[in-house]
PDB file of C-alpha atoms in Angstrom:
ATOM      1  CA  MET A  25       0.056   0.038  -0.392  1.00  0.00           C
ATOM      2  CA  LYS A  26       2.691   2.072   0.830  1.00  0.00           C
ATOM      3  CA  LYS A  27       4.268   1.965  -2.713  1.00  0.00           C
ATOM      4  CA  ILE A  28       1.189   2.915  -4.169  1.00  0.00           C
ATOM      5  CA  LEU A  29       0.652   6.061  -2.539  1.00  0.00           C
ATOM      6  CA  TYR A  30       4.854   6.867  -3.050  1.00  0.00           C
ATOM      7  CA  LEU A  31       3.710   6.007  -6.855  1.00  0.00           C
ATOM      8  CA  PHE A  32       0.760   8.079  -6.810  1.00  0.00           C
ATOM      9  CA  ALA A  33       2.122  10.912  -4.251  1.00  0.00           C
ATOM     10  CA  VAL A  34       5.317  11.310  -7.204  1.00  0.00           C
ATOM     11  CA  VAL A  35       2.281  11.596 -10.250  1.00  0.00           C
ATOM     12  CA  ALA A  36       0.912  14.178  -8.096  1.00  0.00           C
ATOM     13  CA  MET A  37       4.406  15.503  -7.970  1.00  0.00           C
ATOM     14  CA  PHE A  38       4.636  15.689 -11.496  1.00  0.00           C
ATOM     15  CA  ALA A  39       1.269  17.164 -12.076  1.00  0.00           C
ATOM     16  CA  SER A  40       1.281  19.767  -9.720  1.00  0.00           C
ATOM     17  CA  CYS A  41       4.374  21.029 -11.764  1.00  0.00           C
ATOM     18  CA  LYS A  42       2.679  21.214 -15.298  1.00  0.00           C
ATOM     19  CA  ASN A  43       1.489  24.213 -15.397  1.00  0.00           C
ATOM     20  CA  GLY A  44       4.402  26.362 -14.609  1.00  0.00           C
ATOM     21  CA  ALA A  45       7.123  23.724 -15.674  1.00  0.00           C
ATOM     22  CA  LYS A  46       7.849  25.152 -19.145  1.00  0.00           C
ATOM     23  CA  THR A  47       8.682  28.508 -16.746  1.00  0.00           C
ATOM     24  CA  ALA A  48      10.770  26.872 -14.730  1.00  0.00           C
ATOM     25  CA  ALA A  49      12.286  24.748 -16.895  1.00  0.00           C
ATOM     26  CA  SER A  50      13.843  27.731 -18.863  1.00  0.00           C
ATOM     27  CA  ALA A  51      14.354  30.336 -15.912  1.00  0.00           C
ATOM     28  CA  THR A  52      18.021  29.901 -14.094  1.00  0.00           C
ATOM     29  CA  ASP A  53      17.362  27.983 -10.973  1.00  0.00           C
ATOM     30  CA  SER A  54      20.348  28.104  -7.896  1.00  0.00           C
ATOM     31  CA  THR A  55      20.276  25.220  -6.967  1.00  0.00           C
ATOM     32  CA  VAL A  56      23.058  23.033  -6.988  1.00  0.00           C
ATOM     33  CA  MET A  57      21.658  19.563  -6.942  1.00  0.00           C
ATOM     34  CA  PRO A  58      24.290  16.177  -4.989  1.00  0.00           C
ATOM     35  CA  TYR A  59      24.095  14.611  -8.664  1.00  0.00           C
ATOM     36  CA  LYS A  60      24.280  15.331 -12.024  1.00  0.00           C
ATOM     37  CA  ALA A  61      21.879  13.468 -14.367  1.00  0.00           C
ATOM     38  CA  THR A  62      24.117  11.753 -16.901  1.00  0.00           C
ATOM     39  CA  TYR A  63      20.914  11.567 -19.624  1.00  0.00           C
ATOM     40  CA  SER A  64      18.582  15.131 -18.337  1.00  0.00           C
ATOM     41  CA  SER A  65      17.258  16.258 -15.726  1.00  0.00           C
ATOM     42  CA  SER A  66      15.174  19.312 -17.734  1.00  0.00           C
ATOM     43  CA  PHE A  67      11.948  17.272 -18.455  1.00  0.00           C
ATOM     44  CA  VAL A  68       8.282  18.871 -18.827  1.00  0.00           C
ATOM     45  CA  ILE A  69       4.687  16.615 -18.737  1.00  0.00           C
ATOM     46  CA  SER A  70       4.276  16.615 -22.424  1.00  0.00           C
ATOM     47  CA  ASP A  71       1.141  17.515 -24.326  1.00  0.00           C
ATOM     48  CA  SER A  72       1.173  14.602 -26.640  1.00  0.00           C
ATOM     49  CA  THR A  73      -2.217  12.199 -25.576  1.00  0.00           C
ATOM     50  CA  SER A  74      -1.357  10.235 -28.509  1.00  0.00           C
ATOM     51  CA  ASN A  75       1.567   8.862 -27.341  1.00  0.00           C
ATOM     52  CA  THR A  76       0.474   7.930 -24.184  1.00  0.00           C
ATOM     53  CA  LYS A  77      -2.286   5.897 -26.366  1.00  0.00           C
ATOM     54  CA  ALA A  78       0.346   4.275 -27.882  1.00  0.00           C
ATOM     55  CA  VAL A  79       2.482   3.029 -24.786  1.00  0.00           C
ATOM     56  CA  LEU A  80      -0.749   2.014 -22.919  1.00  0.00           C
ATOM     57  CA  GLN A  81      -2.518   0.739 -26.428  1.00  0.00           C
ATOM     58  CA  SER A  82       0.473  -1.857 -26.334  1.00  0.00           C
ATOM     59  CA  LEU A  83      -0.225  -2.624 -23.207  1.00  0.00           C
ATOM     60  CA  LYS A  84      -3.850  -3.786 -23.901  1.00  0.00           C
ATOM     61  CA  ASP A  85      -2.957  -5.625 -27.188  1.00  0.00           C
ATOM     62  CA  TRP A  86      -0.411  -7.843 -24.637  1.00  0.00           C
ATOM     63  CA  GLU A  87      -3.482  -7.968 -22.140  1.00  0.00           C
ATOM     64  CA  ASP A  88      -5.969  -8.968 -25.389  1.00  0.00           C
ATOM     65  CA  ASN A  89      -3.076 -11.326 -27.417  1.00  0.00           C
ATOM     66  CA  LYS A  90      -3.759  -8.843 -30.278  1.00  0.00           C
ATOM     67  CA  LEU A  91      -0.026  -8.566 -30.485  1.00  0.00           C
ATOM     68  CA  ALA A  92      -0.563  -8.176 -34.409  1.00  0.00           C
ATOM     69  CA  ASN A  93      -1.576  -4.622 -33.827  1.00  0.00           C
ATOM     70  CA  ALA A  94       1.849  -3.736 -33.246  1.00  0.00           C
ATOM     71  CA  PRO A  95       3.163  -1.962 -35.896  1.00  0.00           C
ATOM     72  CA  ALA A  96       1.060   1.424 -34.904  1.00  0.00           C
ATOM     73  CA  TYR A  97       3.030   1.397 -31.649  1.00  0.00           C
ATOM     74  CA  PHE A  98       6.961   0.325 -31.619  1.00  0.00           C
ATOM     75  CA  ALA A  99       9.307   1.343 -34.321  1.00  0.00           C
ATOM     76  CA  ASP A 100      10.986  -0.525 -37.422  1.00  0.00           C
ATOM     77  CA  THR A 101      13.581  -1.290 -34.394  1.00  0.00           C
ATOM     78  CA  VAL A 102      12.814  -1.456 -30.685  1.00  0.00           C
ATOM     79  CA  ALA A 103      15.243  -1.659 -27.897  1.00  0.00           C
ATOM     80  CA  MET A 104      14.511  -3.524 -25.069  1.00  0.00           C
ATOM     81  CA  ASN A 105      15.754  -3.952 -21.237  1.00  0.00           C
ATOM     82  CA  PHE A 106      14.056  -6.406 -18.955  1.00  0.00           C
ATOM     83  CA  TRP A 107      13.641  -6.875 -15.535  1.00  0.00           C
ATOM     84  CA  ASP A 108      15.593  -9.633 -14.978  1.00  0.00           C
ATOM     85  CA  GLY A 109      18.697  -7.911 -16.709  1.00  0.00           C
ATOM     86  CA  SER A 110      17.679  -9.662 -20.812  1.00  0.00           C
ATOM     87  CA  ALA A 111      18.664  -7.244 -22.621  1.00  0.00           C
ATOM     88  CA  PHE A 112      17.689  -6.560 -26.501  1.00  0.00           C
ATOM     89  CA  LYS A 113      17.343  -5.009 -30.253  1.00  0.00           C
ATOM     90  CA  LEU A 114      15.293  -6.551 -32.496  1.00  0.00           C
ATOM     91  CA  GLN A 115      13.644  -5.714 -35.696  1.00  0.00           C
ATOM     92  CA  ARG A 116       9.928  -5.311 -34.854  1.00  0.00           C
ATOM     93  CA  ASP A 117       8.768  -7.966 -36.637  1.00  0.00           C
ATOM     94  CA  SER A 118      11.084 -10.273 -35.244  1.00  0.00           C
ATOM     95  CA  MET A 119      10.457  -8.958 -31.494  1.00  0.00           C
ATOM     96  CA  VAL A 120       6.711  -9.782 -31.910  1.00  0.00           C
ATOM     97  CA  LYS A 121       7.771 -13.408 -32.840  1.00  0.00           C
ATOM     98  CA  VAL A 122       8.860 -13.688 -29.177  1.00  0.00           C
ATOM     99  CA  PHE A 123       6.693 -11.693 -27.430  1.00  0.00           C
ATOM    100  CA  GLN A 124       3.909 -14.413 -29.286  1.00  0.00           C
ATOM    101  CA  LYS A 125       5.385 -17.025 -27.896  1.00  0.00           C
ATOM    102  CA  VAL A 126       5.789 -15.605 -24.427  1.00  0.00           C
ATOM    103  CA  ARG A 127       2.194 -15.026 -24.904  1.00  0.00           C
ATOM    104  CA  ASP A 128       0.826 -18.226 -26.336  1.00  0.00           C
ATOM    105  CA  SER A 129       1.984 -19.391 -22.826  1.00  0.00           C
ATOM    106  CA  LEU A 130      -0.749 -17.284 -21.434  1.00  0.00           C
ATOM    107  CA  ALA A 131      -4.568 -18.910 -20.653  1.00  0.00           C
ATOM    108  CA  SER A 132      -4.812 -15.188 -19.662  1.00  0.00           C
ATOM    109  CA  SER A 133      -3.628 -12.106 -18.945  1.00  0.00           C
ATOM    110  CA  LYS A 134      -5.137  -9.229 -17.044  1.00  0.00           C
ATOM    111  CA  ILE A 135      -3.408  -5.095 -16.980  1.00  0.00           C
ATOM    112  CA  GLU A 136      -4.184  -2.739 -14.158  1.00  0.00           C
ATOM    113  CA  VAL A 137      -2.672   0.440 -14.866  1.00  0.00           C
ATOM    114  CA  THR A 138      -2.121   2.719 -12.137  1.00  0.00           C
ATOM    115  CA  ALA A 139      -0.652   5.736 -13.420  1.00  0.00           C
ATOM    116  CA  TYR A 140       0.907   6.708 -16.122  1.00  0.00           C
ATOM    117  CA  ILE A 141       2.937  10.191 -17.277  1.00  0.00           C
ATOM    118  CA  GLY A 142       3.942  11.400 -20.743  1.00  0.00           C
ATOM    119  CA  LEU A 143       7.607  13.277 -20.425  1.00  0.00           C
ATOM    120  CA  HIS A 144       9.519  15.133 -22.579  1.00  0.00           C
ATOM    121  CA  SER A 145      13.256  16.017 -22.039  1.00  0.00           C
ATOM    122  CA  THR A 146      13.102  19.759 -23.518  1.00  0.00           C
ATOM    123  CA  ASP A 147      17.730  19.452 -23.705  1.00  0.00           C
ATOM    124  CA  LYS A 148      17.086  16.264 -25.050  1.00  0.00           C
ATOM    125  CA  ASN A 149      13.862  16.704 -27.238  1.00  0.00           C
ATOM    126  CA  SER A 150      12.467  13.525 -26.687  1.00  0.00           C
ATOM    127  CA  ASP A 151       9.624  11.781 -25.761  1.00  0.00           C
ATOM    128  CA  TRP A 152       8.742   9.595 -23.211  1.00  0.00           C
ATOM    129  CA  VAL A 153       5.718   7.711 -21.395  1.00  0.00           C
ATOM    130  CA  CYS A 154       6.320   5.957 -17.531  1.00  0.00           C
ATOM    131  CA  VAL A 155       3.487   3.376 -17.086  1.00  0.00           C
ATOM    132  CA  TRP A 156       2.803   1.751 -13.639  1.00  0.00           C
ATOM    133  CA  TYR A 157       0.746  -1.260 -13.633  1.00  0.00           C
ATOM    134  CA  LYS A 158       0.233  -4.460 -11.846  1.00  0.00           C
ATOM    135  CA  GLN A 159      -0.029  -7.067 -14.423  1.00  0.00           C
ATOM    136  CA  THR A 160      -1.746 -11.048 -13.674  1.00  0.00           C
ATOM    137  CA  ASP A 161      -0.518 -13.594 -15.916  1.00  0.00           C
ATOM    138  CA  THR A 162      -2.438 -17.391 -15.663  1.00  0.00           C
ATOM    139  CA  TYR A 163      -0.070 -19.938 -17.209  1.00  0.00           C
ATOM    140  CA  LYS A 164      -2.056 -22.498 -19.307  1.00  0.00           C
ATOM    141  CA  SER A 165      -0.751 -25.011 -16.752  1.00  0.00           C
ATOM    142  CA  GLY A 166      -3.046 -22.884 -13.892  1.00  0.00           C
ATOM    143  CA  LYS A 167      -0.058 -21.192 -12.787  1.00  0.00           C
ATOM    144  CA  VAL A 168      -0.720 -17.790 -11.323  1.00  0.00           C
ATOM    145  CA  ASP A 169       1.538 -14.910 -11.402  1.00  0.00           C
ATOM    146  CA  SER A 170       1.453 -11.188 -10.038  1.00  0.00           C
ATOM    147  CA  ALA A 171       3.700  -8.223 -10.077  1.00  0.00           C
ATOM    148  CA  TYR A 172       3.840  -4.188 -10.566  1.00  0.00           C
ATOM    149  CA  PHE A 173       5.975  -3.378 -13.058  1.00  0.00           C
ATOM    150  CA  GLN A 174       7.199   0.305 -14.494  1.00  0.00           C
ATOM    151  CA  ASP A 175       7.774   0.577 -17.564  1.00  0.00           C
ATOM    152  CA  ASP A 176       9.878   3.567 -19.088  1.00  0.00           C
ATOM    153  CA  ASN A 177       9.391   4.261 -22.763  1.00  0.00           C
ATOM    154  CA  GLN A 178      10.336   6.324 -25.048  1.00  0.00           C
ATOM    155  CA  LEU A 179       8.805   7.573 -28.519  1.00  0.00           C
ATOM    156  CA  VAL A 180      10.544   8.443 -31.196  1.00  0.00           C
ATOM    157  CA  LYS A 181       7.667   9.890 -34.301  1.00  0.00           C
ATOM    158  CA  GLY A 182       4.838   8.526 -32.422  1.00  0.00           C
ATOM    159  CA  LYS A 183       6.494   4.537 -31.912  1.00  0.00           C
ATOM    160  CA  ILE A 184       8.167   2.919 -29.203  1.00  0.00           C
ATOM    161  CA  VAL A 185      11.394   2.601 -29.849  1.00  0.00           C
ATOM    162  CA  TRP A 186      13.145   1.758 -26.140  1.00  0.00           C
ATOM    163  CA  VAL A 187      11.385  -0.212 -23.506  1.00  0.00           C
ATOM    164  CA  ASN A 188      12.678  -0.009 -19.638  1.00  0.00           C
ATOM    165  CA  ASP A 189      10.889  -2.310 -17.526  1.00  0.00           C
ATOM    166  CA  LYS A 190      11.260  -2.916 -13.903  1.00  0.00           C
ATOM    167  CA  ARG A 191       9.204  -5.840 -11.690  1.00  0.00           C
ATOM    168  CA  GLN A 192       8.653  -6.371  -8.517  1.00  0.00           C
ATOM    169  CA  ALA A 193       6.968  -9.103  -7.506  1.00  0.00           C
ATOM    170  CA  LEU A 194       3.567  -9.261  -4.727  1.00  0.00           C
ATOM    171  CA  LYS A 195       5.119  -9.999  -1.316  1.00  0.00           C
ATOM    172  CA  PRO A 196       3.365 -13.153   0.391  1.00  0.00           C
ATOM    173  CA  GLY A 197      -0.132 -11.367   1.896  1.00  0.00           C
ATOM    174  CA  MET A 198      -0.329  -8.683  -0.775  1.00  0.00           C
ATOM    175  CA  LYS A 199      -3.596  -8.539  -1.999  1.00  0.00           C
ATOM    176  CA  LYS A 200      -3.479  -9.753  -5.632  1.00  0.00           C
TER     177      LYS A 200
END
């Protein structure tokens, strides 16, 4: 429960900054941070709902086992870093074949989206959509696996080009 409250607090913080974000990003701030971001520390809330829709549709199509729709939201080449440490960069068609094999091992997959936010890095001119969700997979064997996920999706021209995936297993006693 604490993690979900923390998640909402982070989203609320980003949302509350929306009105002044563009001004704050361009203003000179004398606050010295203890770390320098290696990628960017200059983000604003994105006005692009199409990027967010593309990412959410990719999750919905996983849930509904409609991976053939991938060309609508994935770029020709996609890089992915997964929670288990695996990483790959594949052509979209090859990625869909890999995903379809995994999805075919499931009787069902249920996704409950907790929060999402579209961001734009002003200094890198790059678009991101971050999504927090709970996924419950039921395997054809009857085994059920549930976990919380956070995916950071980078988009270029409205297509997902990179996904960084993090997972937290549900602890015993946590509501599934």
